[in-house]
Short mmCIF file of C-alpha atoms in Angstrom, two decimals:
data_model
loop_
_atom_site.label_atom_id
_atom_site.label_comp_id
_atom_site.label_asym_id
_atom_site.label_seq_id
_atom_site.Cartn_x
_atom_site.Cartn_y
_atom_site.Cartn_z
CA UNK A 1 23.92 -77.95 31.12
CA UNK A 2 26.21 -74.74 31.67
CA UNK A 3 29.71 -75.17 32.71
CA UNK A 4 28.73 -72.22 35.39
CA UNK A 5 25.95 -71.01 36.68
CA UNK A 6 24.67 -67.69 35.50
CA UNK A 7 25.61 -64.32 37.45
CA UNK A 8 21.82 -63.86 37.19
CA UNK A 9 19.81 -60.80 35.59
CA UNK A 10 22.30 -58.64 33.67
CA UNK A 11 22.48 -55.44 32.91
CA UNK A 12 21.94 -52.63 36.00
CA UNK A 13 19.88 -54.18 39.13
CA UNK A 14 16.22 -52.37 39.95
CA UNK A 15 18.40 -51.13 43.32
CA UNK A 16 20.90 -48.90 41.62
CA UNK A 17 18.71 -47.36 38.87
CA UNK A 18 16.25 -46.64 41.54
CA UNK A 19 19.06 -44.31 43.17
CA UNK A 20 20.34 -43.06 40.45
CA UNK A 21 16.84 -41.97 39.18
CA UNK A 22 15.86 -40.73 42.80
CA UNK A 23 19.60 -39.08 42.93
CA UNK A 24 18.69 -37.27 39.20
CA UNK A 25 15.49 -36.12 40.26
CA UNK A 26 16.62 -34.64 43.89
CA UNK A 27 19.35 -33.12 41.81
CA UNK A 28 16.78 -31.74 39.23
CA UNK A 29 14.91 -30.45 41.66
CA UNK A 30 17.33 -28.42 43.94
CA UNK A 31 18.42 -26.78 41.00
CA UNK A 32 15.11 -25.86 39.55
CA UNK A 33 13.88 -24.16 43.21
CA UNK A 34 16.93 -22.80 43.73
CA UNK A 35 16.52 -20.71 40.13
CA UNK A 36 13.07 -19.85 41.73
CA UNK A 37 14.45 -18.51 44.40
CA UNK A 38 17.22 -16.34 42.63
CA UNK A 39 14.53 -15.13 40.18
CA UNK A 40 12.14 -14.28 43.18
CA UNK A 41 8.84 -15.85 42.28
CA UNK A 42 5.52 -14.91 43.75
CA UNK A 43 3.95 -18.12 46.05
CA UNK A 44 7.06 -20.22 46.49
CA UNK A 45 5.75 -22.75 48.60
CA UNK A 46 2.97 -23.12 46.53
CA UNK A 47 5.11 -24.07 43.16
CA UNK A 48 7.19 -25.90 45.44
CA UNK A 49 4.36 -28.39 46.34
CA UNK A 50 3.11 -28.54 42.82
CA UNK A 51 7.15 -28.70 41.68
CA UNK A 52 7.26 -32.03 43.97
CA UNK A 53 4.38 -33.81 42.80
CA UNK A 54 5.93 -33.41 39.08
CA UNK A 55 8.66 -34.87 40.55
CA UNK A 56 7.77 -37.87 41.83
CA UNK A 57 6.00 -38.08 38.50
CA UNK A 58 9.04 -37.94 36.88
CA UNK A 59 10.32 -40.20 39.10
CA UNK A 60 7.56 -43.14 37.81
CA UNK A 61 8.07 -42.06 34.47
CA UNK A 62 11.79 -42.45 34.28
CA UNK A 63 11.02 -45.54 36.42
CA UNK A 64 9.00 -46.90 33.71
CA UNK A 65 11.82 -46.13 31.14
CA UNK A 66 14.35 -48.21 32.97
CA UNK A 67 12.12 -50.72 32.73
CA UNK A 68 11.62 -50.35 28.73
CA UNK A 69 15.40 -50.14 28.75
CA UNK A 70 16.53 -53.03 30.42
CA UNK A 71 14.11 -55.25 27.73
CA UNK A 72 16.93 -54.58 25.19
CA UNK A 73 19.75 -55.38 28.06
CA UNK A 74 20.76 -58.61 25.50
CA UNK A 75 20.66 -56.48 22.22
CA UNK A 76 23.80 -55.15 20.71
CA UNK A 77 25.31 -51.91 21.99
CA UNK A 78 24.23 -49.83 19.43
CA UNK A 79 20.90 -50.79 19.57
CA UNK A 80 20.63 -50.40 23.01
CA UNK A 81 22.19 -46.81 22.37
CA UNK A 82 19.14 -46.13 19.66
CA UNK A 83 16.82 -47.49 22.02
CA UNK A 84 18.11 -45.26 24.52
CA UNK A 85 17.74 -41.97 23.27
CA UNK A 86 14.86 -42.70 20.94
CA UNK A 87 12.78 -43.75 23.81
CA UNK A 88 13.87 -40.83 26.09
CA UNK A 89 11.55 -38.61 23.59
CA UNK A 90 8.21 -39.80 24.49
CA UNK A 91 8.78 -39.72 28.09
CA UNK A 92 10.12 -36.35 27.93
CA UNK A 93 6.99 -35.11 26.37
CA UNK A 94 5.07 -37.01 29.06
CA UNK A 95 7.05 -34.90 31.30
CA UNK A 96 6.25 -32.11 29.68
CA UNK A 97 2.84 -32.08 29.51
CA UNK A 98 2.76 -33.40 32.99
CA UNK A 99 4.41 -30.21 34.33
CA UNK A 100 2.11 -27.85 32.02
CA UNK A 101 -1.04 -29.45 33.43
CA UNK A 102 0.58 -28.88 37.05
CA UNK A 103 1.40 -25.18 36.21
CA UNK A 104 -1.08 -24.15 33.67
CA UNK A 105 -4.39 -26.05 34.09
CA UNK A 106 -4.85 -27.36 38.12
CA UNK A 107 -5.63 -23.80 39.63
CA UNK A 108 -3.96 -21.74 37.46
CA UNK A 109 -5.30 -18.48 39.37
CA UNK A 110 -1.96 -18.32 41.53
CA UNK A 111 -0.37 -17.12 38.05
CA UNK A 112 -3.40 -15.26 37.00
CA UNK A 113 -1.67 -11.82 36.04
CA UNK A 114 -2.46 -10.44 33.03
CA UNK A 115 0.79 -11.03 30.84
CA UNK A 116 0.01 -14.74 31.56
CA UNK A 117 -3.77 -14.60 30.38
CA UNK A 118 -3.17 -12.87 27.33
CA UNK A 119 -0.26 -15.70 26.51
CA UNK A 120 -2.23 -18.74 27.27
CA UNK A 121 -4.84 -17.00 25.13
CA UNK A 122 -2.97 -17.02 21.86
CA UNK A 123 -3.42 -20.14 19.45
CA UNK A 124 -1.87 -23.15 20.29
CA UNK A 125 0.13 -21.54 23.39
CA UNK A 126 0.12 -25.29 25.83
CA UNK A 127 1.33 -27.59 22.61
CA UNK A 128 4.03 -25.05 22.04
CA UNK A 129 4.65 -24.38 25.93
CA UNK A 130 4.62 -28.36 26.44
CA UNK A 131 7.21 -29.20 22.63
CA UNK A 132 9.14 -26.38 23.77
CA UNK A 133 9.82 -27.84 27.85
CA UNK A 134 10.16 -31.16 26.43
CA UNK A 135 12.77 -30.43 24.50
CA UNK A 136 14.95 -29.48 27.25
CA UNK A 137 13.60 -32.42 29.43
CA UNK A 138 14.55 -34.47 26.65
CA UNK A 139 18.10 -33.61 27.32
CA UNK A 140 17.91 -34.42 31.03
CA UNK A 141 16.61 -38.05 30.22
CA UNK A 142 18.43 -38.47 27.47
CA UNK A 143 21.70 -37.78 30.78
CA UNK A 144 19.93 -40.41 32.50
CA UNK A 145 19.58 -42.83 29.92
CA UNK A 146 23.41 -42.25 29.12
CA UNK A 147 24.25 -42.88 32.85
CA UNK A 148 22.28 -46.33 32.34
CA UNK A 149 23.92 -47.46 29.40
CA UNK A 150 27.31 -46.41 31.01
CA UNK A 151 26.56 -48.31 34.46
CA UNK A 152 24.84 -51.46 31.79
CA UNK A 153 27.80 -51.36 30.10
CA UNK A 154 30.11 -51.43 33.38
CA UNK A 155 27.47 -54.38 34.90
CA UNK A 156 28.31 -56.48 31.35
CA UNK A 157 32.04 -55.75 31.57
CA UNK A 158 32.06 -57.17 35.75
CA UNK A 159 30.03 -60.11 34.66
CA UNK A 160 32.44 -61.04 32.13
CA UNK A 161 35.60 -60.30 34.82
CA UNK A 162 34.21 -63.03 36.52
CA UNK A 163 33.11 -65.41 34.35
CA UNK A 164 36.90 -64.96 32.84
CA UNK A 165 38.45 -65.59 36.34
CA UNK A 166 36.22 -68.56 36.81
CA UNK A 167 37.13 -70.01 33.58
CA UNK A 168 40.99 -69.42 34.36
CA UNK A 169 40.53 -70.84 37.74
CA UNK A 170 38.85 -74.33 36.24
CA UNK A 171 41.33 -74.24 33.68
CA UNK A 172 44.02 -73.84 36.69
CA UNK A 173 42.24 -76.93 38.23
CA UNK A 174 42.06 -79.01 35.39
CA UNK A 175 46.01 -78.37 34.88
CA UNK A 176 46.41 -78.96 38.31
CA UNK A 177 44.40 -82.02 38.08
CA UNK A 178 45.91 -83.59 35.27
CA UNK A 179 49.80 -82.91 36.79
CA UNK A 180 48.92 -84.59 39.83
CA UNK A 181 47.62 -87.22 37.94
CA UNK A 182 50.44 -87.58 35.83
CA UNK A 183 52.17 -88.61 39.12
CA UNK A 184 50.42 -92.12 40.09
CA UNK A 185 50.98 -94.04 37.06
CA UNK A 186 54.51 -92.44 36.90
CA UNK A 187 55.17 -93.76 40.21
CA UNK A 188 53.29 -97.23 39.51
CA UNK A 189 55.17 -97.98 36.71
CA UNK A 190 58.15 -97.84 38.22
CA UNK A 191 57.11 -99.58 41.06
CA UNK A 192 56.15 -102.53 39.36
CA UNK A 193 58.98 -102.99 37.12
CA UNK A 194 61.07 -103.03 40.46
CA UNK A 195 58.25 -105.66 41.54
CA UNK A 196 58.60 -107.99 38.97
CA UNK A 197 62.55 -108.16 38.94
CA UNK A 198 62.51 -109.10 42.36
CA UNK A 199 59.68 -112.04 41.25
CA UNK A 200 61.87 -112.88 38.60
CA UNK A 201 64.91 -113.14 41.27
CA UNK A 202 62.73 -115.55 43.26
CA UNK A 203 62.78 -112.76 46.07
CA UNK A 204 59.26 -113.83 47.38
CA UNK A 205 59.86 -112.31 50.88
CA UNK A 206 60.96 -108.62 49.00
CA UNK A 207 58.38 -108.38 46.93
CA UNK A 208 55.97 -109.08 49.39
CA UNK A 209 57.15 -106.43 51.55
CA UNK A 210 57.04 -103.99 48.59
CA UNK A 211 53.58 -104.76 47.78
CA UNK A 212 52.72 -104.00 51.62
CA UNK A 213 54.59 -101.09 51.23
CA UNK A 214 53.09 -99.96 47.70
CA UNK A 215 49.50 -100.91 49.35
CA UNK A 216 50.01 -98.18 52.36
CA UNK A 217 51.38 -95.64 49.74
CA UNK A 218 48.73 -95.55 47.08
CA UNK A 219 45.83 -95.91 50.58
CA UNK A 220 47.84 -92.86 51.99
CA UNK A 221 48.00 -90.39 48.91
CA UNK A 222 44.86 -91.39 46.93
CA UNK A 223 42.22 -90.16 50.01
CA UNK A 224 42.84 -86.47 49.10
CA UNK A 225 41.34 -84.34 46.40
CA UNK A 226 44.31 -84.25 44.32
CA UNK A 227 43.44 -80.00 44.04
CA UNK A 228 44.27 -79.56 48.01
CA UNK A 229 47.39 -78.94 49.48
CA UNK A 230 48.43 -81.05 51.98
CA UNK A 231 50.68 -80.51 55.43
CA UNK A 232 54.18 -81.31 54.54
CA UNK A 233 54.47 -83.63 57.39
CA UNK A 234 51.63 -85.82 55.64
CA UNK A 235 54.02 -85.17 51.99
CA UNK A 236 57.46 -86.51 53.91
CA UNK A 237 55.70 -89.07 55.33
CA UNK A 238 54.48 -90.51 51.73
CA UNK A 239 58.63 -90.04 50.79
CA UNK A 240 59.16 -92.34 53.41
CA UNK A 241 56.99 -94.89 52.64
CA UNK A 242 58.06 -94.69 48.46
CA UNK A 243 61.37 -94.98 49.71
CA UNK A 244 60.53 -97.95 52.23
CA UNK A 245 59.72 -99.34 49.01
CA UNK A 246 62.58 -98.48 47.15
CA UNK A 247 64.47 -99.73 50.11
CA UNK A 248 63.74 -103.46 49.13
CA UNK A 249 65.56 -103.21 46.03
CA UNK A 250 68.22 -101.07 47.27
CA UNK A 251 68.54 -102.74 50.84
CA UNK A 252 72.45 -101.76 50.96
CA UNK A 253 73.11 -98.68 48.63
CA UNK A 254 70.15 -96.27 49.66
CA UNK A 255 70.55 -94.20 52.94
CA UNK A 256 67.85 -91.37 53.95
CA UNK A 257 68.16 -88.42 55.98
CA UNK A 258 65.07 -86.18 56.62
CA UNK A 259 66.00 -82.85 58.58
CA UNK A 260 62.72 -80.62 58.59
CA UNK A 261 62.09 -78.20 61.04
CA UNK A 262 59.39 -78.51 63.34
CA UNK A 263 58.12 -75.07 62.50
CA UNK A 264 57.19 -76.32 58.94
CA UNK A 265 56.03 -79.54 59.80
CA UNK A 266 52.44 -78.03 59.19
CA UNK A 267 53.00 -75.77 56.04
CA UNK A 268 50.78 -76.31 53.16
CA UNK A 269 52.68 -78.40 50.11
CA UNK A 270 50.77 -79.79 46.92
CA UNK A 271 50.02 -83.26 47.39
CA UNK A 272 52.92 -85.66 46.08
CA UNK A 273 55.27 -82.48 44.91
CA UNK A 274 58.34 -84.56 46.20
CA UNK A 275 57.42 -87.78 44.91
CA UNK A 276 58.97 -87.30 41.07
CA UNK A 277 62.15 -85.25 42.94
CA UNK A 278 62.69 -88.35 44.93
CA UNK A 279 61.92 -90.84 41.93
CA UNK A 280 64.76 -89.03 40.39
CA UNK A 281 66.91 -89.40 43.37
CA UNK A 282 66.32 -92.98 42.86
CA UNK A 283 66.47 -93.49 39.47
CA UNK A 284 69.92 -91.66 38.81
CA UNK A 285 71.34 -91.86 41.70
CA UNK A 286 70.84 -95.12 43.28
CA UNK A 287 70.06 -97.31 40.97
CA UNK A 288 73.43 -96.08 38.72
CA UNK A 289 76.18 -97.49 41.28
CA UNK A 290 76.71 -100.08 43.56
CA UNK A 291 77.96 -97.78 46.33
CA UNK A 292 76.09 -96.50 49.20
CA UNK A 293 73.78 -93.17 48.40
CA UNK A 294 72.68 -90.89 50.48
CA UNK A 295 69.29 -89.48 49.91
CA UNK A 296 68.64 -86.80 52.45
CA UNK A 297 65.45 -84.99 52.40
CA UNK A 298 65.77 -80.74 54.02
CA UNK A 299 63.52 -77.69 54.20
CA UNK A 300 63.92 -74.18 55.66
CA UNK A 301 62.26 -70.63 56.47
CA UNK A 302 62.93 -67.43 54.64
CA UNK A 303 60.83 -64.98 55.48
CA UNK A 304 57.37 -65.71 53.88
CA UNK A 305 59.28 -68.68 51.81
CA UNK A 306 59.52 -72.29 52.17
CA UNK A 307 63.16 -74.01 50.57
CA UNK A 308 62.81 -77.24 50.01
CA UNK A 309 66.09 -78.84 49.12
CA UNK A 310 66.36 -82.69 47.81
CA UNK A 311 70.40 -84.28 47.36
CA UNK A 312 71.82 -87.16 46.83
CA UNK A 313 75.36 -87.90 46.40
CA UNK A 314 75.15 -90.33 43.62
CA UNK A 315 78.08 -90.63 41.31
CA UNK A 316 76.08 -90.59 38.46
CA UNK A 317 73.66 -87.63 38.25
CA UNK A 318 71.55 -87.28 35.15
CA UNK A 319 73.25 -85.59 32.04
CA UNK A 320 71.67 -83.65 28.96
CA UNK A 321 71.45 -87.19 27.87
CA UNK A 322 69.19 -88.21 30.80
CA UNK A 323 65.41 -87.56 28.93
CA UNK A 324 63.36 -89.46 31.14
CA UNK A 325 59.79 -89.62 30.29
CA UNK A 326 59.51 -85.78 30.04
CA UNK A 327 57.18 -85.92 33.20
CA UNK A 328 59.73 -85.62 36.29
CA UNK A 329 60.64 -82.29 37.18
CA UNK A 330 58.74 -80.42 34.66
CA UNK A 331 55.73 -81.95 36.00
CA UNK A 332 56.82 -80.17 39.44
CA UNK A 333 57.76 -77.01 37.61
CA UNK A 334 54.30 -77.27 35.91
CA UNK A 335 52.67 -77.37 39.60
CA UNK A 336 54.39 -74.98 41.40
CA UNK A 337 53.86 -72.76 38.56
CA UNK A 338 50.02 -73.61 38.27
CA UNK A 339 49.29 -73.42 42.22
CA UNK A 340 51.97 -70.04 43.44
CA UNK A 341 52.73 -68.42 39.64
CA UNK A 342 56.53 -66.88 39.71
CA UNK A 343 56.21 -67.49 43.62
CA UNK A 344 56.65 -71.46 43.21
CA UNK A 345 60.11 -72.51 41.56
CA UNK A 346 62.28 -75.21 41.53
CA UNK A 347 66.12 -75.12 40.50
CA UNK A 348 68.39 -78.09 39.87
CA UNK A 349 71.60 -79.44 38.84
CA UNK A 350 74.55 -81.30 39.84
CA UNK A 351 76.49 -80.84 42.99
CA UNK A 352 80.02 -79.06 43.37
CA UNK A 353 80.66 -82.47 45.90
CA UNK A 354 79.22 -85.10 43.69
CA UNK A 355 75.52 -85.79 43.16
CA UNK A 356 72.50 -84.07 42.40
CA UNK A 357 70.36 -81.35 44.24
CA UNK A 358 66.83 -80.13 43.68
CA UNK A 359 65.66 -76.94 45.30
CA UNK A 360 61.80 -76.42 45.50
CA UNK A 361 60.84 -72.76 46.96
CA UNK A 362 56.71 -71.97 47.73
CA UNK A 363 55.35 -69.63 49.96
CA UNK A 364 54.30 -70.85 53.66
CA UNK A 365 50.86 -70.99 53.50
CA UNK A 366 49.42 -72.25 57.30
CA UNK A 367 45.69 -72.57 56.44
CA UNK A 368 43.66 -74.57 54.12
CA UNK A 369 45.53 -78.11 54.22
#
């Protein structure tokens, strides 16, 4: 089984070499009566009937050619090129002799002067006459079969644009896929060590309410693909359950504020993009001192941008020393990077005031969460 489908027949579709072989043809033929008509041939009407019937000969024959052709669509280039112009010399002389038999043999009395008699007379005058017309025919098939390898080669290169661009999209997804992933067990982990230091306290009634707590959180933010975006009403209200769970083991220190406009309430966020800012929050500066922190949770408009700012006012923050896991906020740089390129970014550091601050900024995107 294929990772993708396949774009289907390659090489040029029966629709646009039928145009451009109608479009060469009509070409060939404008120019060819208008020569007639500079020159001033005798019966014009007449070799303009027979002059369309060889071309909508030509027009099967060069129909049949495209359909040689596009048997060595899978070969390498310069066979196909070989092919190309090797092939164009039999048809040619099909041409050729088709246009000599319209001309010369079907009621040849319309050019029945006597210049023309004595030259059809002489030895071998038609297999000269037809070598000598498919030679330059050969040149105007060999333009055509040029034009087809060109628009072949330009049907190839499209097929591979998008096969590329849907490789680099799965291989977005999967990156996207495995980031968000990285999340839950993040999250877990540290939910459960707080879980079993409250068992080991004897705080039965705590840890109860954090495994409620934990049970709404993981039914809440495990119903969604973890590819689509989600309003950032739903993404706050997952902070606020986390940090109803945090709030068990931190019943006095930790202290949220959540000031988001109403006007953003419905812009699209990845799924769980706050949840390792606000672990950190927790982690460093919370859980460092046994003062009251502040956690306070803010977003704004700027134009076509989204700022999402996360403080606390911990005395604390995290250091050059503070490693972590490695997954934190370079698994939300990794995201925003991943889902909006240089349009997603996230700066951070410590506070002039005290604390730590984490600034997310995305574009407002209304639709598709």
């Amino acid at each position: 089984m294929t990772l993708f489908p396949d774009d289907g027949d390659r090489g040029v579709s029966p629709a646009i070499a039928l145009y451009s072989i109608l479009g060469f043809w009509l070409f060939y033929t404008v120019l060819v009566s208008l020569r007639a008509a500079v020159v001033g041939f005798d019966s014009q009407m007449e070799m303009a009937a027979r002059r369309m019937v060889v071309a909508v000969i030509g027009i099967i024959i060069t129909w049949i050619l495209y359909l040689v052709l596009r048997r060595f669509d899978q070969r390498p280039l310069a066979l196909r090129v070989v092919a190309a112009f090797s092939l164009a010399a039999p048809f040619a002389l099909a041409m050729a002799a088709t246009n000599y038999y319209m001309f010369n043999v079907y009621d040849p009395t319309m050019f029945a002067d006597a210049e023309m008699q004595k030259k059809a007379a002489e030895e071998h005058y038609a297999l000269i006459s037809i070598v000598e017309d498919a030679i330059s025919r050969f040149f105007f098939l060999s333009a055509w079969a040029g034009l087809y390898l060109a628009l072949s080669y330009a049907s190839e290169a499209r097929r591979v644009e998008r096969r590329a661009a849907r490789l680099e999209q799965a291989a977005q997804q999967a990156e996207l896929r495995s980031l968000r992933y990285q999340v839950n067990p993040h999250f877990l982990f540290n939910t459960l060590n707080s879980l079993s230091s409250l068992v080991m306290k004897d705080r039965r009634d705590e840890a109860e309410q954090m495994i409620m707590s934990l049970s709404n959180f993981y039914r809440t933010s495990l119903t969604g693909d973890p590819l689509d975006d989600v309003p950032l009403a739903e993404e706050v209200h997952l902070q606020k359950l986390y940090l109803d769970i945090e709030a068990v083991r931190f019943p006095d220190r930790l202290k949220t504020v959540i000031d988001i406009p109403p006007a953003l309430l419905n812009a699209c966020v990845p799924g769980l993009i706050l949840q390792p800012v606000v672990e950190n929050a927790i982690k460093y500066g919370v859980s460092r001192t046994a003062q009251p922190v502040e956690i306070r949770i803010t977003a704004r408009e700027d134009g076509d941008l989204m700022h999402i700012n996360v403080t606390d006012d911990g005395p604390n923050p995290p250091g050059q020393g503070d490693g972590g896991s490695g997954i934190g906020l370079a698994n939300v740089r990794d995201r925003l990077t991943a889902r909006f390129g240089d349009r997603g970014r996230i700066v951070y550091g410590p506070r002039d005031g005290g604390g730590f601050a984490v600034l997310l900024t995305l574009p407002i995107i209304r639709r598709g969460c």
